[in-house]
Amino acid sequence: MLRTKLLFAALSAAALTAACAPIVGQNGFQAIDAKPADILAGTDTKQTVLTKLGTPSTTSTFESDSIWYYISQVTEKYTYNRAQVTQRTVTEITFNDTGQVAEVRTLGLDDGQQIAMNGRETPTRGRQLTIIEQLLGNVGRGQLPRTDEDVPGQRRPD
């Protein structure tokens, strides 16, 4: 009897500690054969970058041929909490006019900026309906089935 209680307590403790482990997710670009740090300015070209790293995650909005971005991030999620980004890497590869790599920059999570959302709202015309008005709002607005007396000269299809 004592053995079963100890076994049950040990299994319960193991289950509780396993529930505290985070779920780790890897999103975005994943380096397989070569890393973005292996790209050298002045020697690599667009074609060699495509061969080593593959298609970029995104390109620059205004200069899509001259700036490529390779983005990856690691997130951790504990049971019922939101996922938190624990590591982010953005590699920016800039090309010159001849197609050679001019600059390689690696940005981390600390290089990002928090953007505060604006809490103002645009007012709309009308008024806010209460829940009772929403539930009972259409009562009495529907049309009853028409009869022959309502529309002279027309019959309802039977």
PDB file of C-alpha atoms in Angstrom:
ATOM      1  CA  MET A   1       0.000   0.000   0.000  1.00  0.00           C
ATOM      2  CA  LEU A   2       2.819   2.381   0.866  1.00  0.00           C
ATOM      3  CA  ARG A   3       4.577   1.507  -2.390  1.00  0.00           C
ATOM      4  CA  THR A   4       1.537   2.370  -4.493  1.00  0.00           C
ATOM      5  CA  LYS A   5       1.149   5.708  -2.718  1.00  0.00           C
ATOM      6  CA  LEU A   6       4.808   6.539  -3.325  1.00  0.00           C
ATOM      7  CA  LEU A   7       4.533   5.479  -6.955  1.00  0.00           C
ATOM      8  CA  PHE A   8       1.397   7.568  -7.411  1.00  0.00           C
ATOM      9  CA  ALA A   9       3.076  10.590  -5.784  1.00  0.00           C
ATOM     10  CA  ALA A  10       6.151  10.228  -8.003  1.00  0.00           C
ATOM     11  CA  LEU A  11       4.042   9.954 -11.168  1.00  0.00           C
ATOM     12  CA  SER A  12       1.964  12.973 -10.141  1.00  0.00           C
ATOM     13  CA  ALA A  13       5.087  15.046  -9.490  1.00  0.00           C
ATOM     14  CA  ALA A  14       6.538  14.030 -12.858  1.00  0.00           C
ATOM     15  CA  ALA A  15       3.323  14.974 -14.652  1.00  0.00           C
ATOM     16  CA  LEU A  16       3.156  18.347 -12.931  1.00  0.00           C
ATOM     17  CA  THR A  17       6.755  19.239 -13.762  1.00  0.00           C
ATOM     18  CA  ALA A  18       6.294  18.149 -17.375  1.00  0.00           C
ATOM     19  CA  ALA A  19       3.344  20.527 -17.717  1.00  0.00           C
ATOM     20  CA  CYS A  20       5.639  23.452 -16.866  1.00  0.00           C
ATOM     21  CA  ALA A  21       7.924  22.882 -19.847  1.00  0.00           C
ATOM     22  CA  PRO A  22       7.488  25.464 -22.630  1.00  0.00           C
ATOM     23  CA  ILE A  23       6.434  24.667 -26.173  1.00  0.00           C
ATOM     24  CA  VAL A  24       9.227  26.021 -28.385  1.00  0.00           C
ATOM     25  CA  GLY A  25       8.446  27.058 -31.960  1.00  0.00           C
ATOM     26  CA  GLN A  26      10.893  27.922 -34.744  1.00  0.00           C
ATOM     27  CA  ASN A  27       9.396  30.220 -37.409  1.00  0.00           C
ATOM     28  CA  GLY A  28      10.749  31.787 -40.556  1.00  0.00           C
ATOM     29  CA  PHE A  29      14.042  31.184 -42.347  1.00  0.00           C
ATOM     30  CA  GLN A  30      15.989  28.120 -41.234  1.00  0.00           C
ATOM     31  CA  ALA A  31      19.597  27.819 -42.342  1.00  0.00           C
ATOM     32  CA  ILE A  32      20.372  24.308 -43.604  1.00  0.00           C
ATOM     33  CA  ASP A  33      23.685  24.241 -45.472  1.00  0.00           C
ATOM     34  CA  ALA A  34      24.954  27.802 -45.073  1.00  0.00           C
ATOM     35  CA  LYS A  35      24.245  30.565 -42.583  1.00  0.00           C
ATOM     36  CA  PRO A  36      23.611  34.209 -43.478  1.00  0.00           C
ATOM     37  CA  ALA A  37      26.824  35.066 -41.615  1.00  0.00           C
ATOM     38  CA  ASP A  38      28.742  33.104 -44.282  1.00  0.00           C
ATOM     39  CA  ILE A  39      27.882  35.702 -46.948  1.00  0.00           C
ATOM     40  CA  LEU A  40      30.853  37.972 -47.623  1.00  0.00           C
ATOM     41  CA  ALA A  41      30.563  41.544 -48.859  1.00  0.00           C
ATOM     42  CA  GLY A  42      32.378  42.151 -52.145  1.00  0.00           C
ATOM     43  CA  THR A  43      32.754  38.489 -53.148  1.00  0.00           C
ATOM     44  CA  ASP A  44      29.225  37.040 -53.228  1.00  0.00           C
ATOM     45  CA  THR A  45      26.613  37.951 -55.825  1.00  0.00           C
ATOM     46  CA  LYS A  46      22.840  37.608 -55.989  1.00  0.00           C
ATOM     47  CA  GLN A  47      23.176  34.220 -57.621  1.00  0.00           C
ATOM     48  CA  THR A  48      25.560  32.855 -54.990  1.00  0.00           C
ATOM     49  CA  VAL A  49      23.313  34.160 -52.203  1.00  0.00           C
ATOM     50  CA  LEU A  50      20.329  32.415 -53.820  1.00  0.00           C
ATOM     51  CA  THR A  51      22.367  29.222 -54.112  1.00  0.00           C
ATOM     52  CA  LYS A  52      23.595  29.313 -50.496  1.00  0.00           C
ATOM     53  CA  LEU A  53      20.522  30.631 -48.663  1.00  0.00           C
ATOM     54  CA  GLY A  54      17.616  30.263 -51.063  1.00  0.00           C
ATOM     55  CA  THR A  55      14.825  32.741 -51.659  1.00  0.00           C
ATOM     56  CA  PRO A  56      14.726  35.609 -49.123  1.00  0.00           C
ATOM     57  CA  SER A  57      11.929  35.900 -46.564  1.00  0.00           C
ATOM     58  CA  THR A  58      11.080  39.319 -47.958  1.00  0.00           C
ATOM     59  CA  THR A  59      12.604  42.118 -50.007  1.00  0.00           C
ATOM     60  CA  SER A  60      12.657  45.857 -49.523  1.00  0.00           C
ATOM     61  CA  THR A  61       9.425  47.614 -50.412  1.00  0.00           C
ATOM     62  CA  PHE A  62      11.048  50.395 -52.409  1.00  0.00           C
ATOM     63  CA  GLU A  63      14.298  48.745 -53.535  1.00  0.00           C
ATOM     64  CA  SER A  64      13.244  45.121 -54.009  1.00  0.00           C
ATOM     65  CA  ASP A  65      16.256  44.241 -56.175  1.00  0.00           C
ATOM     66  CA  SER A  66      18.890  45.695 -53.863  1.00  0.00           C
ATOM     67  CA  ILE A  67      17.907  44.708 -50.287  1.00  0.00           C
ATOM     68  CA  TRP A  68      16.947  41.184 -49.192  1.00  0.00           C
ATOM     69  CA  TYR A  69      15.870  40.074 -45.720  1.00  0.00           C
ATOM     70  CA  TYR A  70      16.163  36.627 -44.128  1.00  0.00           C
ATOM     71  CA  ILE A  71      13.992  36.544 -40.975  1.00  0.00           C
ATOM     72  CA  SER A  72      13.747  33.863 -38.287  1.00  0.00           C
ATOM     73  CA  GLN A  73      12.414  33.777 -34.730  1.00  0.00           C
ATOM     74  CA  VAL A  74      12.028  31.430 -31.785  1.00  0.00           C
ATOM     75  CA  THR A  75       8.917  31.545 -29.600  1.00  0.00           C
ATOM     76  CA  GLU A  76       8.125  29.915 -26.267  1.00  0.00           C
ATOM     77  CA  LYS A  77       4.632  29.256 -24.960  1.00  0.00           C
ATOM     78  CA  TYR A  78       3.751  28.091 -21.478  1.00  0.00           C
ATOM     79  CA  THR A  79       0.423  26.259 -21.006  1.00  0.00           C
ATOM     80  CA  TYR A  80      -2.284  28.921 -21.304  1.00  0.00           C
ATOM     81  CA  ASN A  81      -0.166  32.023 -21.870  1.00  0.00           C
ATOM     82  CA  ARG A  82       0.498  33.807 -25.138  1.00  0.00           C
ATOM     83  CA  ALA A  83       3.599  32.875 -27.080  1.00  0.00           C
ATOM     84  CA  GLN A  84       6.591  35.102 -26.304  1.00  0.00           C
ATOM     85  CA  VAL A  85       9.336  35.787 -28.834  1.00  0.00           C
ATOM     86  CA  THR A  86      12.607  34.843 -27.163  1.00  0.00           C
ATOM     87  CA  GLN A  87      14.978  35.197 -30.117  1.00  0.00           C
ATOM     88  CA  ARG A  88      14.696  37.009 -33.449  1.00  0.00           C
ATOM     89  CA  THR A  89      17.291  37.298 -36.191  1.00  0.00           C
ATOM     90  CA  VAL A  90      16.935  39.532 -39.239  1.00  0.00           C
ATOM     91  CA  THR A  91      19.773  39.378 -41.754  1.00  0.00           C
ATOM     92  CA  GLU A  92      19.767  42.287 -44.203  1.00  0.00           C
ATOM     93  CA  ILE A  93      21.796  41.774 -47.374  1.00  0.00           C
ATOM     94  CA  THR A  94      22.339  44.876 -49.496  1.00  0.00           C
ATOM     95  CA  PHE A  95      23.472  44.602 -53.129  1.00  0.00           C
ATOM     96  CA  ASN A  96      25.177  47.276 -55.228  1.00  0.00           C
ATOM     97  CA  ASP A  97      24.288  48.158 -58.846  1.00  0.00           C
ATOM     98  CA  THR A  98      26.434  45.346 -60.307  1.00  0.00           C
ATOM     99  CA  GLY A  99      24.697  42.668 -58.194  1.00  0.00           C
ATOM    100  CA  GLN A 100      27.501  42.072 -55.694  1.00  0.00           C
ATOM    101  CA  VAL A 101      26.903  42.063 -51.951  1.00  0.00           C
ATOM    102  CA  ALA A 102      27.687  45.509 -50.563  1.00  0.00           C
ATOM    103  CA  GLU A 103      26.759  44.973 -46.911  1.00  0.00           C
ATOM    104  CA  VAL A 104      25.500  42.234 -44.575  1.00  0.00           C
ATOM    105  CA  ARG A 105      23.836  43.318 -41.324  1.00  0.00           C
ATOM    106  CA  THR A 106      22.400  41.044 -38.655  1.00  0.00           C
ATOM    107  CA  LEU A 107      19.763  42.531 -36.378  1.00  0.00           C
ATOM    108  CA  GLY A 108      18.523  40.897 -33.197  1.00  0.00           C
ATOM    109  CA  LEU A 109      15.536  41.177 -30.915  1.00  0.00           C
ATOM    110  CA  ASP A 110      17.073  44.162 -29.091  1.00  0.00           C
ATOM    111  CA  ASP A 111      17.324  46.149 -32.330  1.00  0.00           C
ATOM    112  CA  GLY A 112      13.548  46.173 -32.816  1.00  0.00           C
ATOM    113  CA  GLN A 113      11.270  48.919 -31.581  1.00  0.00           C
ATOM    114  CA  GLN A 114       7.996  48.633 -29.714  1.00  0.00           C
ATOM    115  CA  ILE A 115       5.280  50.583 -31.502  1.00  0.00           C
ATOM    116  CA  ALA A 116       2.518  51.925 -29.300  1.00  0.00           C
ATOM    117  CA  MET A 117      -0.897  51.558 -30.869  1.00  0.00           C
ATOM    118  CA  ASN A 118      -3.048  54.661 -30.970  1.00  0.00           C
ATOM    119  CA  GLY A 119      -6.100  54.224 -28.749  1.00  0.00           C
ATOM    120  CA  ARG A 120      -8.229  56.855 -30.462  1.00  0.00           C
ATOM    121  CA  GLU A 121     -11.303  55.737 -32.366  1.00  0.00           C
ATOM    122  CA  THR A 122     -13.070  57.266 -35.305  1.00  0.00           C
ATOM    123  CA  PRO A 123     -16.622  58.126 -34.226  1.00  0.00           C
ATOM    124  CA  THR A 124     -19.440  56.621 -36.244  1.00  0.00           C
ATOM    125  CA  ARG A 125     -22.915  57.953 -36.754  1.00  0.00           C
ATOM    126  CA  GLY A 126     -25.790  56.375 -34.937  1.00  0.00           C
ATOM    127  CA  ARG A 127     -26.050  55.066 -31.429  1.00  0.00           C
ATOM    128  CA  GLN A 128     -24.934  52.012 -29.510  1.00  0.00           C
ATOM    129  CA  LEU A 129     -27.606  49.336 -29.187  1.00  0.00           C
ATOM    130  CA  THR A 130     -28.155  47.550 -25.913  1.00  0.00           C
ATOM    131  CA  ILE A 131     -28.250  43.768 -25.819  1.00  0.00           C
ATOM    132  CA  ILE A 132     -32.053  43.765 -25.394  1.00  0.00           C
ATOM    133  CA  GLU A 133     -32.434  46.010 -28.451  1.00  0.00           C
ATOM    134  CA  GLN A 134     -30.192  43.695 -30.449  1.00  0.00           C
ATOM    135  CA  LEU A 135     -32.115  40.577 -29.425  1.00  0.00           C
ATOM    136  CA  LEU A 136     -35.599  42.021 -29.882  1.00  0.00           C
ATOM    137  CA  GLY A 137     -34.822  44.516 -32.630  1.00  0.00           C
ATOM    138  CA  ASN A 138     -36.312  42.511 -35.489  1.00  0.00           C
ATOM    139  CA  VAL A 139     -39.458  41.421 -33.703  1.00  0.00           C
ATOM    140  CA  GLY A 140     -42.429  42.803 -35.599  1.00  0.00           C
ATOM    141  CA  ARG A 141     -40.407  43.955 -38.596  1.00  0.00           C
ATOM    142  CA  GLY A 142     -40.942  40.816 -40.640  1.00  0.00           C
ATOM    143  CA  GLN A 143     -43.678  40.626 -43.243  1.00  0.00           C
ATOM    144  CA  LEU A 144     -46.573  38.306 -42.817  1.00  0.00           C
ATOM    145  CA  PRO A 145     -47.434  36.004 -45.710  1.00  0.00           C
ATOM    146  CA  ARG A 146     -49.429  37.877 -48.333  1.00  0.00           C
ATOM    147  CA  THR A 147     -53.021  36.949 -49.022  1.00  0.00           C
ATOM    148  CA  ASP A 148     -55.207  37.515 -52.063  1.00  0.00           C
ATOM    149  CA  GLU A 149     -56.778  40.549 -50.392  1.00  0.00           C
ATOM    150  CA  ASP A 150     -53.423  42.350 -49.952  1.00  0.00           C
ATOM    151  CA  VAL A 151     -52.500  42.487 -53.621  1.00  0.00           C
ATOM    152  CA  PRO A 152     -55.458  42.826 -55.989  1.00  0.00           C
ATOM    153  CA  GLY A 153     -55.170  40.855 -59.200  1.00  0.00           C
ATOM    154  CA  GLN A 154     -52.342  38.610 -58.091  1.00  0.00           C
ATOM    155  CA  ARG A 155     -52.519  35.183 -56.513  1.00  0.00           C
ATOM    156  CA  ARG A 156     -50.021  33.517 -54.285  1.00  0.00           C
ATOM    157  CA  PRO A 157     -48.240  30.611 -55.924  1.00  0.00           C
ATOM    158  CA  ASP A 158     -49.559  27.367 -54.449  1.00  0.00           C
TER     159      ASP A 158
END
